[in-house]
Amino acid sequence: MKNLEKKIVFITGASSGIGKSCAIEFAKQKANLILTARREERLKVLANELENKYNIKTLCIKIDIRNYEDVESMYNKLSEDWKKIDILVNNAGLARGLDKFYTGRLSDWNEMIDTNIKGLLNVSRIIVPQMVERQTGHIINIGSTAGHEVYTFGNVYSATKFAVKALSQSFRLDVLDKGIKVSSIDPGMVYTEFSKVRFDGDTERADNVYKGITPLSPDDVAEAVLFCATRSDNVNINEIILTPVQQASSSQVYRKN
Ligand code: NDP
Ligand code: 8X3
């Protein structure tokens, strides 16, 4: 298992769910972390806990990845040491709504497209050039089973995750001669704030999504991320698809009463 001590890991969406669990997994490996999201207070609490527990260095940065200029100026303000990011975890993302496309809300579509596709591109465009220059690095994108098959009413969210899949494959081609790894971790149903966000804070509706099943935990996904990040230098894990045992596909889920 590759040693990650003092490696610099940049995580988007570290304030919650999968991103937060990834932060904890990398901290256990003694990596130094750049934790980003819009809810800065949450990042600070997490960073403080991880610094004390694992004796690592952290930076917390409030950022909305939809804004390219903000991402660029955030990176330019980093010290030369912190700029040398070894692992980029493109995790921040969301679903909004669950509707037929012909009744869907434009604001929901824009938020998903701007975050899941353009946000991932914004961050990658800014961070990857230094990996290219140093001929080393690892980009880990969080995709979804929704990027492999559509499901009823999943239209635009699925489209964004199909785009993430296309980008992961394209990135791999673009950096083929640069010594950079590109992995995609594609989970099925994970119990996080995802459904609460999707249903605008309606916790009852959100909880119903997971009724009768044992979903993945964000820690399960973070373990897969860590597995990719700790393979030997010559090994690239292209893709991991993981689902709860009770989920066979995006729409086939076995629920116990
Ligand atoms: P959460 O809602 O728990 O976490 C989402 C994270 O993304 C938060 O930290 C949030 O931080 C951040 N985020 C959202 N929008 C922005 C933005 N514009 N700028 C910066 N950060 C942003 O959900 P998950 O942990 O489940 O989601 C993480 C990823 O996993 C997403 O890409 C999602 O599509 C994917 N995924 C989730 C699955 C699931 O079932 N939960 C299954 C498959 C994939 P903040 O609000 O503080 O900015
Ligand atoms: C999240 C999983 O099935 O809700 O990407 O789309 S699903």
PDB file of C-alpha atoms and ligand atoms in Angstrom:
ATOM      1  CA  MET A   1       0.000   0.000   0.000  1.00  0.00           C
ATOM      2  CA  LYS A   2       1.415   3.346  -1.086  1.00  0.00           C
ATOM      3  CA  ASN A   3       2.418   5.732   1.693  1.00  0.00           C
ATOM      4  CA  LEU A   4       0.429   8.986   1.596  1.00  0.00           C
ATOM      5  CA  GLU A   5       2.177  10.715   4.497  1.00  0.00           C
ATOM      6  CA  LYS A   6       2.593  14.455   3.765  1.00  0.00           C
ATOM      7  CA  LYS A   7       0.978  14.100   0.338  1.00  0.00           C
ATOM      8  CA  ILE A   8      -1.358  17.005  -0.389  1.00  0.00           C
ATOM      9  CA  VAL A   9      -4.963  16.041  -1.015  1.00  0.00           C
ATOM     10  CA  PHE A  10      -7.480  18.606  -2.285  1.00  0.00           C
ATOM     11  CA  ILE A  11     -11.103  17.617  -1.655  1.00  0.00           C
ATOM     12  CA  THR A  12     -14.193  19.427  -2.958  1.00  0.00           C
ATOM     13  CA  GLY A  13     -17.391  19.086  -0.945  1.00  0.00           C
ATOM     14  CA  ALA A  14     -15.582  18.163   2.270  1.00  0.00           C
ATOM     15  CA  SER A  15     -18.288  19.683   4.478  1.00  0.00           C
ATOM     16  CA  SER A  16     -20.555  16.647   4.267  1.00  0.00           C
ATOM     17  CA  GLY A  17     -21.114  13.050   3.198  1.00  0.00           C
ATOM     18  CA  ILE A  18     -18.589  11.369   0.929  1.00  0.00           C
ATOM     19  CA  GLY A  19     -16.175  14.319   0.847  1.00  0.00           C
ATOM     20  CA  LYS A  20     -16.037  14.459   4.636  1.00  0.00           C
ATOM     21  CA  SER A  21     -15.441  10.711   4.875  1.00  0.00           C
ATOM     22  CA  CYS A  22     -12.656  11.004   2.289  1.00  0.00           C
ATOM     23  CA  ALA A  23     -11.032  13.706   4.420  1.00  0.00           C
ATOM     24  CA  ILE A  24     -11.056  11.369   7.422  1.00  0.00           C
ATOM     25  CA  GLU A  25      -9.620   8.427   5.427  1.00  0.00           C
ATOM     26  CA  PHE A  26      -6.781  10.531   4.003  1.00  0.00           C
ATOM     27  CA  ALA A  27      -6.088  12.046   7.423  1.00  0.00           C
ATOM     28  CA  LYS A  28      -5.669   8.538   8.845  1.00  0.00           C
ATOM     29  CA  GLN A  29      -2.919   8.073   6.246  1.00  0.00           C
ATOM     30  CA  LYS A  30      -1.238  11.289   7.493  1.00  0.00           C
ATOM     31  CA  ALA A  31      -1.840  13.194   4.277  1.00  0.00           C
ATOM     32  CA  ASN A  32      -2.146  16.981   4.507  1.00  0.00           C
ATOM     33  CA  LEU A  33      -5.539  18.229   3.397  1.00  0.00           C
ATOM     34  CA  ILE A  34      -7.083  21.159   1.564  1.00  0.00           C
ATOM     35  CA  LEU A  35     -10.747  20.992   2.508  1.00  0.00           C
ATOM     36  CA  THR A  36     -13.164  22.998   0.404  1.00  0.00           C
ATOM     37  CA  ALA A  37     -16.910  23.704   0.316  1.00  0.00           C
ATOM     38  CA  ARG A  38     -19.237  26.663   0.834  1.00  0.00           C
ATOM     39  CA  ARG A  39     -20.059  25.870   4.497  1.00  0.00           C
ATOM     40  CA  GLU A  40     -16.762  26.971   5.982  1.00  0.00           C
ATOM     41  CA  GLU A  41     -17.734  26.495   9.632  1.00  0.00           C
ATOM     42  CA  ARG A  42     -18.215  22.774   9.074  1.00  0.00           C
ATOM     43  CA  LEU A  43     -14.823  22.547   7.392  1.00  0.00           C
ATOM     44  CA  LYS A  44     -13.151  24.256  10.339  1.00  0.00           C
ATOM     45  CA  VAL A  45     -14.682  21.863  12.860  1.00  0.00           C
ATOM     46  CA  LEU A  46     -13.576  18.865  10.791  1.00  0.00           C
ATOM     47  CA  ALA A  47     -10.098  20.270  10.165  1.00  0.00           C
ATOM     48  CA  ASN A  48      -9.576  20.988  13.835  1.00  0.00           C
ATOM     49  CA  GLU A  49     -10.582  17.453  14.763  1.00  0.00           C
ATOM     50  CA  LEU A  50      -8.337  15.870  12.131  1.00  0.00           C
ATOM     51  CA  GLU A  51      -5.317  18.035  12.951  1.00  0.00           C
ATOM     52  CA  ASN A  52      -5.547  17.107  16.624  1.00  0.00           C
ATOM     53  CA  LYS A  53      -6.215  13.438  16.087  1.00  0.00           C
ATOM     54  CA  TYR A  54      -3.790  12.670  13.268  1.00  0.00           C
ATOM     55  CA  ASN A  55      -1.174  15.418  13.600  1.00  0.00           C
ATOM     56  CA  ILE A  56      -1.585  16.584  10.018  1.00  0.00           C
ATOM     57  CA  LYS A  57      -1.773  20.019   8.380  1.00  0.00           C
ATOM     58  CA  THR A  58      -5.006  21.295   6.908  1.00  0.00           C
ATOM     59  CA  LEU A  59      -6.316  24.302   5.035  1.00  0.00           C
ATOM     60  CA  CYS A  60     -10.009  25.154   4.945  1.00  0.00           C
ATOM     61  CA  ILE A  61     -11.181  27.137   1.964  1.00  0.00           C
ATOM     62  CA  LYS A  62     -14.667  28.468   1.391  1.00  0.00           C
ATOM     63  CA  ILE A  63     -15.329  28.127  -2.306  1.00  0.00           C
ATOM     64  CA  ASP A  64     -18.222  27.778  -4.703  1.00  0.00           C
ATOM     65  CA  ILE A  65     -16.792  25.645  -7.482  1.00  0.00           C
ATOM     66  CA  ARG A  66     -19.271  27.091  -9.972  1.00  0.00           C
ATOM     67  CA  ASN A  67     -17.249  30.288 -10.110  1.00  0.00           C
ATOM     68  CA  TYR A  68     -14.078  29.824 -12.183  1.00  0.00           C
ATOM     69  CA  GLU A  69     -12.532  33.149 -11.148  1.00  0.00           C
ATOM     70  CA  ASP A  70     -12.967  32.302  -7.470  1.00  0.00           C
ATOM     71  CA  VAL A  71     -11.362  28.887  -7.934  1.00  0.00           C
ATOM     72  CA  GLU A  72      -8.471  30.491  -9.803  1.00  0.00           C
ATOM     73  CA  SER A  73      -7.851  33.206  -7.206  1.00  0.00           C
ATOM     74  CA  MET A  74      -8.140  30.633  -4.380  1.00  0.00           C
ATOM     75  CA  TYR A  75      -5.377  28.578  -6.011  1.00  0.00           C
ATOM     76  CA  ASN A  76      -3.186  31.601  -6.740  1.00  0.00           C
ATOM     77  CA  LYS A  77      -3.311  32.566  -3.054  1.00  0.00           C
ATOM     78  CA  LEU A  78      -1.908  29.215  -1.897  1.00  0.00           C
ATOM     79  CA  SER A  79       1.716  29.065  -0.792  1.00  0.00           C
ATOM     80  CA  GLU A  80       4.107  27.342  -3.200  1.00  0.00           C
ATOM     81  CA  ASP A  81       4.152  24.236  -0.962  1.00  0.00           C
ATOM     82  CA  TRP A  82       0.363  23.873  -0.831  1.00  0.00           C
ATOM     83  CA  LYS A  83       0.122  24.422  -4.598  1.00  0.00           C
ATOM     84  CA  LYS A  84       1.790  21.051  -5.186  1.00  0.00           C
ATOM     85  CA  ILE A  85      -1.413  19.064  -4.899  1.00  0.00           C
ATOM     86  CA  ASP A  86      -0.841  15.326  -5.313  1.00  0.00           C
ATOM     87  CA  ILE A  87      -4.416  14.070  -5.223  1.00  0.00           C
ATOM     88  CA  LEU A  88      -7.528  15.914  -6.370  1.00  0.00           C
ATOM     89  CA  VAL A  89     -10.847  14.468  -5.227  1.00  0.00           C
ATOM     90  CA  ASN A  90     -13.602  15.987  -7.376  1.00  0.00           C
ATOM     91  CA  ASN A  91     -16.495  15.111  -5.110  1.00  0.00           C
ATOM     92  CA  ALA A  92     -18.729  18.195  -4.757  1.00  0.00           C
ATOM     93  CA  GLY A  93     -22.010  17.726  -6.519  1.00  0.00           C
ATOM     94  CA  LEU A  94     -25.719  17.446  -6.116  1.00  0.00           C
ATOM     95  CA  ALA A  95     -29.086  16.491  -7.494  1.00  0.00           C
ATOM     96  CA  ARG A  96     -32.049  18.874  -7.426  1.00  0.00           C
ATOM     97  CA  GLY A  97     -35.550  17.629  -8.022  1.00  0.00           C
ATOM     98  CA  LEU A  98     -36.987  14.452  -9.476  1.00  0.00           C
ATOM     99  CA  ASP A  99     -39.304  15.400 -12.339  1.00  0.00           C
ATOM    100  CA  LYS A 100     -40.091  14.718 -15.954  1.00  0.00           C
ATOM    101  CA  PHE A 101     -37.854  16.942 -18.081  1.00  0.00           C
ATOM    102  CA  TYR A 102     -40.833  18.791 -19.515  1.00  0.00           C
ATOM    103  CA  THR A 103     -41.884  19.948 -16.058  1.00  0.00           C
ATOM    104  CA  GLY A 104     -38.402  20.342 -14.570  1.00  0.00           C
ATOM    105  CA  ARG A 105     -37.161  23.621 -13.067  1.00  0.00           C
ATOM    106  CA  LEU A 106     -34.530  25.500 -15.069  1.00  0.00           C
ATOM    107  CA  SER A 107     -32.845  26.671 -11.873  1.00  0.00           C
ATOM    108  CA  ASP A 108     -32.403  23.013 -10.818  1.00  0.00           C
ATOM    109  CA  TRP A 109     -30.879  22.088 -14.166  1.00  0.00           C
ATOM    110  CA  ASN A 110     -28.485  25.029 -14.076  1.00  0.00           C
ATOM    111  CA  GLU A 111     -27.362  24.263 -10.537  1.00  0.00           C
ATOM    112  CA  MET A 112     -26.643  20.605 -11.359  1.00  0.00           C
ATOM    113  CA  ILE A 113     -24.900  21.341 -14.656  1.00  0.00           C
ATOM    114  CA  ASP A 114     -22.903  24.243 -13.220  1.00  0.00           C
ATOM    115  CA  THR A 115     -21.760  22.247 -10.189  1.00  0.00           C
ATOM    116  CA  ASN A 116     -21.420  18.649 -11.357  1.00  0.00           C
ATOM    117  CA  ILE A 117     -19.932  19.344 -14.787  1.00  0.00           C
ATOM    118  CA  LYS A 118     -18.606  22.900 -14.956  1.00  0.00           C
ATOM    119  CA  GLY A 119     -17.499  22.977 -11.314  1.00  0.00           C
ATOM    120  CA  LEU A 120     -15.520  19.769 -11.735  1.00  0.00           C
ATOM    121  CA  LEU A 121     -13.974  21.229 -14.880  1.00  0.00           C
ATOM    122  CA  ASN A 122     -13.184  24.560 -13.197  1.00  0.00           C
ATOM    123  CA  VAL A 123     -11.314  22.884 -10.347  1.00  0.00           C
ATOM    124  CA  SER A 124      -9.505  20.429 -12.615  1.00  0.00           C
ATOM    125  CA  ARG A 125      -8.460  23.165 -15.068  1.00  0.00           C
ATOM    126  CA  ILE A 126      -6.841  25.106 -12.225  1.00  0.00           C
ATOM    127  CA  ILE A 127      -5.239  22.265 -10.263  1.00  0.00           C
ATOM    128  CA  VAL A 128      -4.076  19.796 -12.888  1.00  0.00           C
ATOM    129  CA  PRO A 129      -1.498  21.984 -14.737  1.00  0.00           C
ATOM    130  CA  GLN A 130       0.911  21.729 -11.785  1.00  0.00           C
ATOM    131  CA  MET A 131       0.473  17.931 -11.875  1.00  0.00           C
ATOM    132  CA  VAL A 132       1.300  18.014 -15.586  1.00  0.00           C
ATOM    133  CA  GLU A 133       4.362  20.135 -14.887  1.00  0.00           C
ATOM    134  CA  ARG A 134       5.531  17.789 -12.120  1.00  0.00           C
ATOM    135  CA  GLN A 135       4.552  14.685 -14.156  1.00  0.00           C
ATOM    136  CA  THR A 136       2.753  13.157 -11.183  1.00  0.00           C
ATOM    137  CA  GLY A 137      -0.655  13.249  -9.549  1.00  0.00           C
ATOM    138  CA  HIS A 138      -4.022  11.576  -9.235  1.00  0.00           C
ATOM    139  CA  ILE A 139      -7.463  12.870 -10.166  1.00  0.00           C
ATOM    140  CA  ILE A 140     -10.303  10.991  -8.471  1.00  0.00           C
ATOM    141  CA  ASN A 141     -13.766  11.904  -9.723  1.00  0.00           C
ATOM    142  CA  ILE A 142     -16.921  10.900  -7.884  1.00  0.00           C
ATOM    143  CA  GLY A 143     -19.344   9.772 -10.582  1.00  0.00           C
ATOM    144  CA  SER A 144     -22.440   7.672  -9.966  1.00  0.00           C
ATOM    145  CA  THR A 145     -24.329   4.618 -11.124  1.00  0.00           C
ATOM    146  CA  ALA A 146     -26.590   7.339 -12.560  1.00  0.00           C
ATOM    147  CA  GLY A 147     -23.724   7.994 -14.989  1.00  0.00           C
ATOM    148  CA  HIS A 148     -24.004   4.447 -16.304  1.00  0.00           C
ATOM    149  CA  GLU A 149     -27.779   4.069 -16.642  1.00  0.00           C
ATOM    150  CA  VAL A 150     -30.686   6.461 -16.439  1.00  0.00           C
ATOM    151  CA  TYR A 151     -33.665   6.048 -14.128  1.00  0.00           C
ATOM    152  CA  THR A 152     -37.158   7.494 -14.125  1.00  0.00           C
ATOM    153  CA  PHE A 153     -37.081  11.269 -13.508  1.00  0.00           C
ATOM    154  CA  GLY A 154     -33.286  11.232 -13.129  1.00  0.00           C
ATOM    155  CA  ASN A 155     -32.824  12.960 -16.532  1.00  0.00           C
ATOM    156  CA  VAL A 156     -30.582  15.988 -15.928  1.00  0.00           C
ATOM    157  CA  TYR A 157     -28.782  14.596 -12.870  1.00  0.00           C
ATOM    158  CA  SER A 158     -28.012  11.439 -14.858  1.00  0.00           C
ATOM    159  CA  ALA A 159     -26.830  13.549 -17.776  1.00  0.00           C
ATOM    160  CA  THR A 160     -24.369  15.345 -15.506  1.00  0.00           C
ATOM    161  CA  LYS A 161     -23.002  12.045 -14.235  1.00  0.00           C
ATOM    162  CA  PHE A 162     -22.747  10.629 -17.768  1.00  0.00           C
ATOM    163  CA  ALA A 163     -20.721  13.777 -18.430  1.00  0.00           C
ATOM    164  CA  VAL A 164     -18.484  13.050 -15.439  1.00  0.00           C
ATOM    165  CA  LYS A 165     -17.892   9.581 -16.855  1.00  0.00           C
ATOM    166  CA  ALA A 166     -16.992  11.070 -20.251  1.00  0.00           C
ATOM    167  CA  LEU A 167     -14.677  13.568 -18.575  1.00  0.00           C
ATOM    168  CA  SER A 168     -12.913  10.891 -16.515  1.00  0.00           C
ATOM    169  CA  GLN A 169     -12.255   8.903 -19.684  1.00  0.00           C
ATOM    170  CA  SER A 170     -11.178  12.034 -21.571  1.00  0.00           C
ATOM    171  CA  PHE A 171      -8.899  13.238 -18.782  1.00  0.00           C
ATOM    172  CA  ARG A 172      -7.204   9.831 -18.863  1.00  0.00           C
ATOM    173  CA  LEU A 173      -6.434  10.295 -22.552  1.00  0.00           C
ATOM    174  CA  ASP A 174      -5.278  13.884 -22.061  1.00  0.00           C
ATOM    175  CA  VAL A 175      -2.750  13.019 -19.352  1.00  0.00           C
ATOM    176  CA  LEU A 176      -1.687   9.657 -20.731  1.00  0.00           C
ATOM    177  CA  ASP A 177       1.902  10.803 -21.244  1.00  0.00           C
ATOM    178  CA  LYS A 178       2.117  12.802 -18.003  1.00  0.00           C
ATOM    179  CA  GLY A 179       2.331  10.144 -15.292  1.00  0.00           C
ATOM    180  CA  ILE A 180      -1.025  11.189 -13.850  1.00  0.00           C
ATOM    181  CA  LYS A 181      -3.676   8.720 -12.693  1.00  0.00           C
ATOM    182  CA  VAL A 182      -7.391   9.253 -13.289  1.00  0.00           C
ATOM    183  CA  SER A 183      -9.999   7.224 -11.416  1.00  0.00           C
ATOM    184  CA  SER A 184     -13.769   7.350 -11.244  1.00  0.00           C
ATOM    185  CA  ILE A 185     -15.634   6.106  -8.177  1.00  0.00           C
ATOM    186  CA  ASP A 186     -19.245   5.500  -9.060  1.00  0.00           C
ATOM    187  CA  PRO A 187     -21.556   4.674  -6.152  1.00  0.00           C
ATOM    188  CA  GLY A 188     -25.195   3.728  -6.064  1.00  0.00           C
ATOM    189  CA  MET A 189     -27.320   4.809  -3.093  1.00  0.00           C
ATOM    190  CA  VAL A 190     -25.280   6.394  -0.302  1.00  0.00           C
ATOM    191  CA  TYR A 191     -26.821   7.724   2.888  1.00  0.00           C
ATOM    192  CA  THR A 192     -25.687  11.368   3.039  1.00  0.00           C
ATOM    193  CA  GLU A 193     -27.382  14.761   2.746  1.00  0.00           C
ATOM    194  CA  PHE A 194     -27.774  14.053  -0.988  1.00  0.00           C
ATOM    195  CA  SER A 195     -31.512  13.282  -0.942  1.00  0.00           C
ATOM    196  CA  LYS A 196     -32.249  16.042   1.551  1.00  0.00           C
ATOM    197  CA  VAL A 197     -30.621  18.490  -0.856  1.00  0.00           C
ATOM    198  CA  ARG A 198     -32.411  16.915  -3.821  1.00  0.00           C
ATOM    199  CA  PHE A 199     -35.789  17.431  -2.119  1.00  0.00           C
ATOM    200  CA  ASP A 200     -35.013  20.924  -0.812  1.00  0.00           C
ATOM    201  CA  GLY A 201     -34.799  19.917   2.855  1.00  0.00           C
ATOM    202  CA  ASP A 202     -37.799  17.556   2.919  1.00  0.00           C
ATOM    203  CA  THR A 203     -36.291  14.985   5.299  1.00  0.00           C
ATOM    204  CA  GLU A 204     -39.297  12.662   5.243  1.00  0.00           C
ATOM    205  CA  ARG A 205     -39.125  12.347   1.457  1.00  0.00           C
ATOM    206  CA  ALA A 206     -35.356  11.994   1.662  1.00  0.00           C
ATOM    207  CA  ASP A 207     -35.545   9.200   4.229  1.00  0.00           C
ATOM    208  CA  ASN A 208     -38.087   7.337   2.094  1.00  0.00           C
ATOM    209  CA  VAL A 209     -35.414   6.938  -0.596  1.00  0.00           C
ATOM    210  CA  TYR A 210     -33.539   4.571   1.725  1.00  0.00           C
ATOM    211  CA  LYS A 211     -36.569   2.867   3.290  1.00  0.00           C
ATOM    212  CA  GLY A 212     -36.161  -0.917   3.582  1.00  0.00           C
ATOM    213  CA  ILE A 213     -32.573  -0.992   2.394  1.00  0.00           C
ATOM    214  CA  THR A 214     -29.175  -0.687   3.987  1.00  0.00           C
ATOM    215  CA  PRO A 215     -27.566   1.958   1.788  1.00  0.00           C
ATOM    216  CA  LEU A 216     -23.844   2.506   1.372  1.00  0.00           C
ATOM    217  CA  SER A 217     -22.325   4.748   3.985  1.00  0.00           C
ATOM    218  CA  PRO A 218     -20.077   7.615   2.903  1.00  0.00           C
ATOM    219  CA  ASP A 219     -17.250   5.720   4.630  1.00  0.00           C
ATOM    220  CA  ASP A 220     -17.809   2.779   2.256  1.00  0.00           C
ATOM    221  CA  VAL A 221     -17.217   5.117  -0.675  1.00  0.00           C
ATOM    222  CA  ALA A 222     -14.218   6.756   0.952  1.00  0.00           C
ATOM    223  CA  GLU A 223     -12.642   3.316   1.385  1.00  0.00           C
ATOM    224  CA  ALA A 224     -12.899   2.802  -2.380  1.00  0.00           C
ATOM    225  CA  VAL A 225     -11.339   6.223  -2.966  1.00  0.00           C
ATOM    226  CA  LEU A 226      -8.486   5.367  -0.631  1.00  0.00           C
ATOM    227  CA  PHE A 227      -7.961   2.025  -2.341  1.00  0.00           C
ATOM    228  CA  CYS A 228      -7.444   3.839  -5.661  1.00  0.00           C
ATOM    229  CA  ALA A 229      -5.121   6.364  -4.059  1.00  0.00           C
ATOM    230  CA  THR A 230      -2.868   3.771  -2.459  1.00  0.00           C
ATOM    231  CA  ARG A 231      -2.063   1.451  -5.393  1.00  0.00           C
ATOM    232  CA  SER A 232       1.491   1.105  -6.671  1.00  0.00           C
ATOM    233  CA  ASP A 233       2.839   3.828  -8.958  1.00  0.00           C
ATOM    234  CA  ASN A 234       2.290   1.696 -12.073  1.00  0.00           C
ATOM    235  CA  VAL A 235      -1.367   0.882 -11.311  1.00  0.00           C
ATOM    236  CA  ASN A 236      -4.358   3.015 -12.231  1.00  0.00           C
ATOM    237  CA  ILE A 237      -7.802   1.945 -11.069  1.00  0.00           C
ATOM    238  CA  ASN A 238      -9.968   3.299 -13.875  1.00  0.00           C
ATOM    239  CA  GLU A 239     -13.350   2.832 -12.309  1.00  0.00           C
ATOM    240  CA  ILE A 240     -15.062   1.348  -9.290  1.00  0.00           C
ATOM    241  CA  ILE A 241     -18.832   0.852  -9.276  1.00  0.00           C
ATOM    242  CA  LEU A 242     -20.203   0.076  -5.827  1.00  0.00           C
ATOM    243  CA  THR A 243     -23.789  -0.362  -4.703  1.00  0.00           C
ATOM    244  CA  PRO A 244     -25.631  -1.575  -1.637  1.00  0.00           C
ATOM    245  CA  VAL A 245     -26.210  -5.343  -1.736  1.00  0.00           C
ATOM    246  CA  GLN A 246     -29.918  -4.597  -2.161  1.00  0.00           C
ATOM    247  CA  GLN A 247     -29.336  -2.484  -5.298  1.00  0.00           C
ATOM    248  CA  ALA A 248     -28.800  -4.261  -8.630  1.00  0.00           C
ATOM    249  CA  SER A 249     -29.174  -1.206 -10.863  1.00  0.00           C
ATOM    250  CA  SER A 250     -30.321   2.406 -10.676  1.00  0.00           C
ATOM    251  CA  SER A 251     -33.959   1.314 -10.647  1.00  0.00           C
ATOM    252  CA  GLN A 252     -33.821  -2.232  -9.266  1.00  0.00           C
ATOM    253  CA  VAL A 253     -33.755  -2.110  -5.504  1.00  0.00           C
ATOM    254  CA  TYR A 254     -34.929  -4.814  -3.118  1.00  0.00           C
ATOM    255  CA  ARG A 255     -36.708  -3.280  -0.132  1.00  0.00           C
ATOM    256  CA  LYS A 256     -37.536  -5.244   2.991  1.00  0.00           C
ATOM    257  CA  ASN A 257     -40.841  -4.282   4.562  1.00  0.00           C
TER     258      ASN A 257
HETATM  259  P1  NDP B   1     -23.797  15.711   0.325  1.00  0.00           P
HETATM  260  O1  NDP B   1     -24.943  16.602   0.019  1.00  0.00           O
HETATM  261  O2  NDP B   1     -23.709  15.117   1.673  1.00  0.00           O
HETATM  262  O3  NDP B   1     -22.432  16.462  -0.002  1.00  0.00           O
HETATM  263  C1  NDP B   1     -22.286  17.278  -1.134  1.00  0.00           C
HETATM  264  C2  NDP B   1     -21.062  18.162  -0.957  1.00  0.00           C
HETATM  265  O4  NDP B   1     -20.899  18.967  -2.137  1.00  0.00           O
HETATM  266  C3  NDP B   1     -21.185  19.101   0.218  1.00  0.00           C
HETATM  267  O5  NDP B   1     -19.989  19.117   0.936  1.00  0.00           O
HETATM  268  C4  NDP B   1     -21.436  20.456  -0.424  1.00  0.00           C
HETATM  269  O6  NDP B   1     -20.848  21.467   0.377  1.00  0.00           O
HETATM  270  C5  NDP B   1     -20.659  20.300  -1.733  1.00  0.00           C
HETATM  271  N1  NDP B   1     -21.121  21.229  -2.756  1.00  0.00           N
HETATM  272  C6  NDP B   1     -22.326  21.233  -3.380  1.00  0.00           C
HETATM  273  N2  NDP B   1     -22.397  22.264  -4.229  1.00  0.00           N
HETATM  274  C7  NDP B   1     -21.203  22.923  -4.164  1.00  0.00           C
HETATM  275  C8  NDP B   1     -20.672  24.072  -4.793  1.00  0.00           C
HETATM  276  N3  NDP B   1     -21.368  24.769  -5.686  1.00  0.00           N
HETATM  277  N4  NDP B   1     -19.407  24.459  -4.487  1.00  0.00           N
HETATM  278  C9  NDP B   1     -18.700  23.764  -3.582  1.00  0.00           C
HETATM  279  N5  NDP B   1     -19.139  22.682  -2.939  1.00  0.00           N
HETATM  280  C10 NDP B   1     -20.385  22.273  -3.229  1.00  0.00           C
HETATM  281  O7  NDP B   1     -23.869  14.564  -0.780  1.00  0.00           O
HETATM  282  P2  NDP B   1     -22.871  13.332  -1.132  1.00  0.00           P
HETATM  283  O8  NDP B   1     -21.745  13.251  -0.201  1.00  0.00           O
HETATM  284  O9  NDP B   1     -23.734  12.162  -1.303  1.00  0.00           O
HETATM  285  O10 NDP B   1     -22.384  13.790  -2.568  1.00  0.00           O
HETATM  286  C11 NDP B   1     -21.026  13.845  -2.948  1.00  0.00           C
HETATM  287  C12 NDP B   1     -20.897  13.404  -4.397  1.00  0.00           C
HETATM  288  O11 NDP B   1     -21.302  12.041  -4.496  1.00  0.00           O
HETATM  289  C13 NDP B   1     -21.758  14.166  -5.394  1.00  0.00           C
HETATM  290  O12 NDP B   1     -21.011  14.423  -6.551  1.00  0.00           O
HETATM  291  C14 NDP B   1     -22.895  13.198  -5.690  1.00  0.00           C
HETATM  292  O13 NDP B   1     -23.448  13.407  -6.972  1.00  0.00           O
HETATM  293  C15 NDP B   1     -22.152  11.889  -5.606  1.00  0.00           C
HETATM  294  N6  NDP B   1     -22.965  10.695  -5.405  1.00  0.00           N
HETATM  295  C16 NDP B   1     -23.807  10.592  -4.329  1.00  0.00           C
HETATM  296  C17 NDP B   1     -24.566   9.462  -4.151  1.00  0.00           C
HETATM  297  C18 NDP B   1     -25.545   9.314  -3.051  1.00  0.00           C
HETATM  298  O14 NDP B   1     -26.441   8.453  -3.136  1.00  0.00           O
HETATM  299  N7  NDP B   1     -25.442  10.085  -1.967  1.00  0.00           N
HETATM  300  C19 NDP B   1     -24.443   8.329  -5.077  1.00  0.00           C
HETATM  301  C20 NDP B   1     -23.539   8.553  -6.177  1.00  0.00           C
HETATM  302  C21 NDP B   1     -22.823   9.682  -6.308  1.00  0.00           C
HETATM  303  P3  NDP B   1     -21.479  22.905   0.690  1.00  0.00           P
HETATM  304  O15 NDP B   1     -22.965  22.786   0.598  1.00  0.00           O
HETATM  305  O16 NDP B   1     -20.967  23.213   2.058  1.00  0.00           O
HETATM  306  O17 NDP B   1     -20.882  23.785  -0.359  1.00  0.00           O
HETATM  307  C1  8X3 B   2     -26.766   9.257  -6.665  1.00  0.00           C
HETATM  308  C2  8X3 B   2     -27.366   7.906  -6.757  1.00  0.00           C
HETATM  309  O1  8X3 B   2     -29.330   6.620  -7.670  1.00  0.00           O
HETATM  310  O2  8X3 B   2     -29.819   8.624  -6.425  1.00  0.00           O
HETATM  311  O3  8X3 B   2     -25.887   9.488  -7.699  1.00  0.00           O
HETATM  312  O4  8X3 B   2     -28.922   8.775  -8.621  1.00  0.00           O
HETATM  313  S1  8X3 B   2     -28.942   8.019  -7.411  1.00  0.00           S
END
